[in-house]
C-alpha cells in the first residue's frame, strides 16, 4: 500500500464546491442547452411564469419529468404545445446517454454506464433484493448513484479512487441516474423506492448538488420518495456529516469505516489522516442526536488486512452503546490493486464476534460480481474498449 496521499497532499485536490457543467461551454459539438433536470421546482416555476404561463404548469412538467416514462418534451401531452416548444428551445430533456448495460446472471443487478454531456462516464446500479426465503420482508428495489466523476479521496481498494478526480456532477446529472431506473421499473415493477448515494465519488464533497437532487427526489410534486429511503454514504468528510445533521432533508447516513483504528484506517481511507476515527465517531453521535436516526457503518472485508477477530473486537468496542448497523461487505476484486476478498471462514468469524457483542450486523450479499458491480469497474472497462477501438 504505497502511494497514498498524505493529509496535506490530499488537501489541494479536494474541490471547494459544486462545479456542474450545464451547457458544457467549450466542448466542441456539445449541446449548449442545460438539462431541465438541473432546475429546482422553484426555478422551473420561474421559467414557466417568465414564458407567460401559469405557475401550475411547472407541476405538470415536473410530473412528466419525475413520475412518467416520457423521454421527450413532445410526450407532455397535457402541457400546451407553445410551452413545450419554448422549453425545448431552452433546455435539453436529458443530460445522460446510456452507453453500456450489464445484467447479472440472476437478473437482480443491472448496471449502466452513462455518458455525460462532456463525454465523461459515470455508473449507476439497480439492485433488486427479493423477499426472504421464509417469505418475510418485502421485495426491494434500490438504485445506487454516482455523485462525482472519479473521486479525490483515493481509498486503497476502490476502483473509483484509482482513476483520480474528474469533476462534480450537477444535481440533474445525479437525479437522472435515478430517473433512468425509475422509468425502467415503471415498465418492470417493482418500482424504485430506495436510493443510495454509494456509486462513484464522495457525496459530501459535492454536498449542494447531492442535496438538491435529494430535495427533488423527496418533493411530492417531483419523485415523491420517502426521505428515510435515501442514504448518503461517506468516507468521513466531517463538515458534510455535521451539515447533514441539520439539513431539512436529513437522509440516512452510512459511514465507510473499514478499520476501527487510525493506524489501519490511515492506510485504507486517506481522508482519515485529516479526520481521525475518534472525531468521526463524535460527528456520527452528533448526527444521531440531532436526527434520531441509526447510523450504518460499511466495513469492506479485505483478506489478511482488516478481517481478524482482534479487529472485530476492536470494532465492537468502538461502536458499543451506539444505535448502529454494520454492513460487512465482501470485497469486489479490482484488477491492479493488491487486495483480495476475505475467505468465507474469516467473514463468518468476524460476523460471529460482532454478533456475540450485540452489534447489529449484516453480511451483505455480493451483488452482481459477474457484471463488475464494484464502483468504477464498468466505466474503466468501457474506457479500455474505447481506447482499443482507437
Ligand atoms: N465515497 C463514498 C460513497 C461511494 S463508495 C464512500 O466511500 O462511502 C461506496 C462503498 O463501496 C463504500 O463503502 C466503499 O468503501 C465501498 N467500496 C469501494 N470499493 C470497493 C470494493 N472494491 N469492494 C467492495 N466495496 C468497495
Ligand atoms: Fe472515493 Fe468512496 Fe471510492 Fe473512497 S471508497 S475512493 S471515498 S468512492
GROMACS .gro file of N, CA, C and O and ligand atoms in nm, residues 144-148 150-151 153 155-161 197-204 232-236 254-258 265 268-269 297-302 327 329-334 337 339 364 366 373-377, ligand 1:
model
  258
  144UNK      N    1  -2.832   0.273  -0.694
  144UNK     CA    2  -2.707   0.326  -0.640
  144UNK      C    3  -2.652   0.428  -0.740
  144UNK      O    4  -2.629   0.393  -0.856
  145UNK      N    5  -2.637   0.554  -0.696
  145UNK     CA    6  -2.598   0.659  -0.790
  145UNK      C    7  -2.460   0.717  -0.758
  145UNK      O    8  -2.414   0.715  -0.645
  146UNK      N    9  -2.398   0.772  -0.863
  146UNK     CA   10  -2.269   0.839  -0.852
  146UNK      C   11  -2.292   0.988  -0.829
  146UNK      O   12  -2.392   1.045  -0.875
  147UNK      N   13  -2.196   1.052  -0.759
  147UNK     CA   14  -2.207   1.196  -0.734
  147UNK      C   15  -2.090   1.274  -0.793
  147UNK      O   16  -2.093   1.396  -0.799
  148UNK      N   17  -1.984   1.203  -0.833
  148UNK     CA   18  -1.868   1.268  -0.894
  148UNK      C   19  -1.814   1.178  -1.007
  148UNK      O   20  -1.838   1.057  -1.006
  150UNK      N   21  -1.503   1.003  -1.097
  150UNK     CA   22  -1.385   0.969  -1.016
  150UNK      C   23  -1.405   1.012  -0.873
  150UNK      O   24  -1.518   1.039  -0.829
  151UNK      N   25  -1.296   1.017  -0.796
  151UNK     CA   26  -1.308   1.057  -0.655
  151UNK      C   27  -1.172   1.103  -0.605
  151UNK      O   28  -1.071   1.037  -0.630
  153UNK      N   29  -1.074   1.108  -0.293
  153UNK     CA   30  -1.035   1.050  -0.164
  153UNK      C   31  -0.934   0.936  -0.182
  153UNK      O   32  -0.848   0.914  -0.097
  155UNK      N   33  -0.936   0.589  -0.181
  155UNK     CA   34  -0.926   0.474  -0.090
  155UNK      C   35  -0.847   0.363  -0.159
  155UNK      O   36  -0.856   0.345  -0.281
  156UNK      N   37  -0.773   0.288  -0.079
  156UNK     CA   38  -0.671   0.198  -0.134
  156UNK      C   39  -0.728   0.082  -0.215
  156UNK      O   40  -0.660   0.027  -0.301
  157UNK      N   41  -0.855   0.045  -0.190
  157UNK     CA   42  -0.911  -0.077  -0.251
  157UNK      C   43  -1.022  -0.044  -0.351
  157UNK      O   44  -1.098  -0.131  -0.392
  158UNK      N   45  -1.033   0.083  -0.391
  158UNK     CA   46  -1.150   0.127  -0.467
  158UNK      C   47  -1.113   0.163  -0.611
  158UNK      O   48  -1.020   0.241  -0.634
  159UNK      N   49  -1.186   0.105  -0.706
  159UNK     CA   50  -1.159   0.129  -0.849
  159UNK      C   51  -1.181   0.276  -0.885
  159UNK      O   52  -1.110   0.332  -0.968
  160UNK      N   53  -1.279   0.341  -0.820
  160UNK     CA   54  -1.304   0.483  -0.849
  160UNK      C   55  -1.188   0.568  -0.800
  160UNK      O   56  -1.145   0.662  -0.868
  161UNK      N   57  -1.137   0.535  -0.681
  161UNK     CA   58  -1.024   0.609  -0.625
  161UNK      C   59  -0.903   0.602  -0.718
  161UNK      O   60  -0.829   0.699  -0.736
  197UNK      N   61  -2.658   0.681  -0.223
  197UNK     CA   62  -2.553   0.760  -0.288
  197UNK      C   63  -2.421   0.692  -0.256
  197UNK      O   64  -2.347   0.732  -0.168
  198UNK      N   65  -2.398   0.581  -0.328
  198UNK     CA   66  -2.284   0.495  -0.299
  198UNK      C   67  -2.212   0.453  -0.426
  198UNK      O   68  -2.142   0.354  -0.428
  199UNK      N   69  -2.237   0.526  -0.535
  199UNK     CA   70  -2.166   0.495  -0.660
  199UNK      C   71  -2.031   0.564  -0.660
  199UNK      O   72  -1.966   0.575  -0.556
  200UNK      N   73  -1.993   0.613  -0.777
  200UNK     CA   74  -1.863   0.679  -0.785
  200UNK      C   75  -1.868   0.814  -0.714
  200UNK      O   76  -1.963   0.889  -0.726
  201UNK      N   77  -1.759   0.844  -0.639
  201UNK     CA   78  -1.745   0.976  -0.580
  201UNK      C   79  -1.783   0.986  -0.434
  201UNK      O   80  -1.845   0.895  -0.378
  202UNK      N   81  -1.744   1.098  -0.375
  202UNK     CA   82  -1.771   1.124  -0.233
  202UNK      C   83  -1.881   1.231  -0.226
  202UNK      O   84  -1.856   1.349  -0.251
  203UNK      N   85  -2.005   1.189  -0.193
  203UNK     CA   86  -2.118   1.283  -0.199
  203UNK      C   87  -2.099   1.407  -0.112
  203UNK      O   88  -2.143   1.516  -0.148
  204UNK      N   89  -2.030   1.392   0.002
  204UNK     CA   90  -2.015   1.508   0.093
  204UNK      C   91  -1.923   1.614   0.034
  204UNK      O   92  -1.922   1.728   0.081
  232UNK      N   93  -2.705   0.853   0.220
  232UNK     CA   94  -2.579   0.907   0.169
  232UNK      C   95  -2.465   0.835   0.240
  232UNK      O   96  -2.464   0.823   0.362
  233UNK      N   97  -2.371   0.786   0.159
  233UNK     CA   98  -2.255   0.716   0.215
  233UNK      C   99  -2.132   0.805   0.205
  233UNK      O  100  -2.107   0.865   0.101
  234UNK      N  101  -2.057   0.814   0.314
  234UNK     CA  102  -1.938   0.900   0.313
  234UNK      C  103  -1.817   0.826   0.370
  234UNK      O  104  -1.830   0.742   0.459
  235UNK      N  105  -1.701   0.863   0.317
  235UNK     CA  106  -1.576   0.808   0.369
  235UNK      C  107  -1.533   0.883   0.494
  235UNK      O  108  -1.427   0.854   0.550
  236UNK      N  109  -1.612   0.983   0.537
  236UNK     CA  110  -1.583   1.050   0.664
  236UNK      C  111  -1.548   1.197   0.649
  236UNK      O  112  -1.465   1.249   0.724
  254UNK      N  113  -2.460   0.663   0.600
  254UNK     CA  114  -2.375   0.544   0.607
  254UNK      C  115  -2.231   0.592   0.606
  254UNK      O  116  -2.195   0.681   0.529
  255UNK      N  117  -2.151   0.537   0.694
  255UNK     CA  118  -2.011   0.580   0.704
  255UNK      C  119  -1.922   0.460   0.667
  255UNK      O  120  -1.937   0.351   0.721
  256UNK      N  121  -1.832   0.484   0.572
  256UNK     CA  122  -1.742   0.378   0.527
  256UNK      C  123  -1.623   0.372   0.623
  256UNK      O  124  -1.529   0.449   0.611
  257UNK      N  125  -1.630   0.282   0.718
  257UNK     CA  126  -1.529   0.279   0.824
  257UNK      C  127  -1.410   0.192   0.785
  257UNK      O  128  -1.297   0.239   0.782
  258UNK      N  129  -1.431   0.066   0.760
  258UNK     CA  130  -1.331  -0.028   0.709
  258UNK      C  131  -1.216  -0.060   0.804
  258UNK      O  132  -1.137  -0.151   0.777
  265UNK      N  133  -0.678   0.261   0.939
  265UNK     CA  134  -0.769   0.343   0.855
  265UNK      C  135  -0.692   0.448   0.776
  265UNK      O  136  -0.729   0.481   0.664
  268UNK      N  137  -0.608   0.273   0.458
  268UNK     CA  138  -0.717   0.232   0.368
  268UNK      C  139  -0.797   0.351   0.316
  268UNK      O  140  -0.840   0.353   0.200
  269UNK      N  141  -0.821   0.449   0.404
  269UNK     CA  142  -0.903   0.566   0.369
  269UNK      C  143  -0.818   0.691   0.400
  269UNK      O  144  -0.816   0.738   0.514
  297UNK      N  145  -2.263   0.157   0.941
  297UNK     CA  146  -2.118   0.156   0.914
  297UNK      C  147  -2.088   0.048   0.812
  297UNK      O  148  -2.127  -0.067   0.829
  298UNK      N  149  -2.019   0.090   0.705
  298UNK     CA  150  -1.979  -0.005   0.600
  298UNK      C  151  -1.838  -0.055   0.634
  298UNK      O  152  -1.750   0.024   0.670
  299UNK      N  153  -1.819  -0.185   0.621
  299UNK     CA  154  -1.687  -0.242   0.650
  299UNK      C  155  -1.657  -0.345   0.541
  299UNK      O  156  -1.715  -0.454   0.540
  300UNK      N  157  -1.573  -0.305   0.447
  300UNK     CA  158  -1.535  -0.395   0.337
  300UNK      C  159  -1.424  -0.487   0.387
  300UNK      O  160  -1.319  -0.440   0.434
  301UNK      N  161  -1.448  -0.617   0.379
  301UNK     CA  162  -1.352  -0.713   0.434
  301UNK      C  163  -1.245  -0.750   0.332
  301UNK      O  164  -1.275  -0.803   0.224
  302UNK      N  165  -1.120  -0.718   0.368
  302UNK     CA  166  -1.005  -0.740   0.280
  302UNK      C  167  -0.918  -0.849   0.344
  302UNK      O  168  -0.876  -0.836   0.460
  327UNK      N  169  -2.266  -0.309   0.811
  327UNK     CA  170  -2.274  -0.387   0.688
  327UNK      C  171  -2.136  -0.442   0.657
  327UNK      O  172  -2.044  -0.363   0.631
  329UNK      N  173  -1.912  -0.599   0.398
  329UNK     CA  174  -1.920  -0.607   0.251
  329UNK      C  175  -1.808  -0.697   0.200
  329UNK      O  176  -1.691  -0.668   0.225
  330UNK      N  177  -1.844  -0.804   0.131
  330UNK     CA  178  -1.738  -0.882   0.068
  330UNK      C  179  -1.672  -0.796  -0.039
  330UNK      O  180  -1.742  -0.735  -0.119
  331UNK      N  181  -1.541  -0.788  -0.038
  331UNK     CA  182  -1.474  -0.700  -0.134
  331UNK      C  183  -1.499  -0.748  -0.278
  331UNK      O  184  -1.496  -0.867  -0.305
  332UNK      N  185  -1.525  -0.653  -0.368
  332UNK     CA  186  -1.526  -0.683  -0.510
  332UNK      C  187  -1.384  -0.669  -0.561
  332UNK      O  188  -1.328  -0.559  -0.552
  333UNK      N  189  -1.324  -0.776  -0.613
  333UNK     CA  190  -1.183  -0.764  -0.655
  333UNK      C  191  -1.167  -0.661  -0.766
  333UNK      O  192  -1.253  -0.648  -0.852
  334UNK      N  193  -1.060  -0.584  -0.760
  334UNK     CA  194  -1.031  -0.482  -0.861
  334UNK      C  195  -0.894  -0.514  -0.918
  334UNK      O  196  -0.797  -0.524  -0.842
  337UNK      N  197  -0.509  -0.381  -0.811
  337UNK     CA  198  -0.500  -0.345  -0.670
  337UNK      C  199  -0.465  -0.471  -0.587
  337UNK      O  200  -0.517  -0.579  -0.612
  339UNK      N  201  -0.542  -0.627  -0.324
  339UNK     CA  202  -0.633  -0.673  -0.218
  339UNK      C  203  -0.720  -0.786  -0.271
  339UNK      O  204  -0.753  -0.788  -0.390
  364UNK      N  205  -2.340  -0.841   0.375
  364UNK     CA  206  -2.407  -0.805   0.251
  364UNK      C  207  -2.383  -0.912   0.146
  364UNK      O  208  -2.271  -0.958   0.129
  366UNK      N  209  -2.307  -1.050  -0.206
  366UNK     CA  210  -2.230  -0.989  -0.313
  366UNK      C  211  -2.318  -0.977  -0.435
  366UNK      O  212  -2.362  -1.076  -0.491
  373UNK      N  213  -1.977  -0.516  -1.051
  373UNK     CA  214  -2.062  -0.417  -0.985
  373UNK      C  215  -1.987  -0.329  -0.885
  373UNK      O  216  -2.043  -0.235  -0.832
  374UNK      N  217  -1.859  -0.356  -0.859
  374UNK     CA  218  -1.785  -0.264  -0.770
  374UNK      C  219  -1.776  -0.129  -0.839
  374UNK      O  220  -1.760  -0.122  -0.960
  375UNK      N  221  -1.787  -0.023  -0.758
  375UNK     CA  222  -1.798   0.108  -0.820
  375UNK      C  223  -1.674   0.140  -0.902
  375UNK      O  224  -1.563   0.111  -0.863
  376UNK      N  225  -1.695   0.193  -1.022
  376UNK     CA  226  -1.583   0.233  -1.107
  376UNK      C  227  -1.538   0.127  -1.206
  376UNK      O  228  -1.463   0.155  -1.299
  377UNK      N  229  -1.585   0.003  -1.191
  377UNK     CA  230  -1.529  -0.102  -1.276
  377UNK      C  231  -1.585  -0.103  -1.418
  377UNK      O  232  -1.510  -0.124  -1.513
  391LIG     N1  233  -1.744   0.770  -0.142
  391LIG     C1  234  -1.846   0.718  -0.062
  391LIG     C2  235  -1.958   0.651  -0.140
  391LIG     C3  236  -1.916   0.571  -0.259
  391LIG     S1  237  -1.819   0.424  -0.226
  391LIG     C4  238  -1.790   0.623   0.042
  391LIG     O1  239  -1.674   0.587   0.033
  391LIG     O2  240  -1.864   0.590   0.133
  391LIG     C5  241  -1.948   0.312  -0.169
  391LIG     C6  242  -1.898   0.197  -0.084
  391LIG     O3  243  -1.829   0.099  -0.163
  391LIG     C7  244  -1.800   0.241   0.024
  391LIG     O4  245  -1.834   0.182   0.148
  391LIG     C8  246  -1.670   0.189  -0.030
  391LIG     O5  247  -1.574   0.175   0.070
  391LIG     C9  248  -1.712   0.060  -0.095
  391LIG     N2  249  -1.614   0.005  -0.189
  391LIG    C10  250  -1.527   0.070  -0.266
  391LIG     N3  251  -1.452  -0.018  -0.338
  391LIG    C11  252  -1.495  -0.141  -0.306
  391LIG    C12  253  -1.459  -0.273  -0.347
  391LIG     N4  254  -1.363  -0.294  -0.435
  391LIG     N5  255  -1.525  -0.377  -0.292
  391LIG    C13  256  -1.624  -0.357  -0.201
  391LIG     N6  257  -1.663  -0.235  -0.159
  391LIG    C14  258  -1.599  -0.128  -0.211
   0.00000   0.00000   0.00000
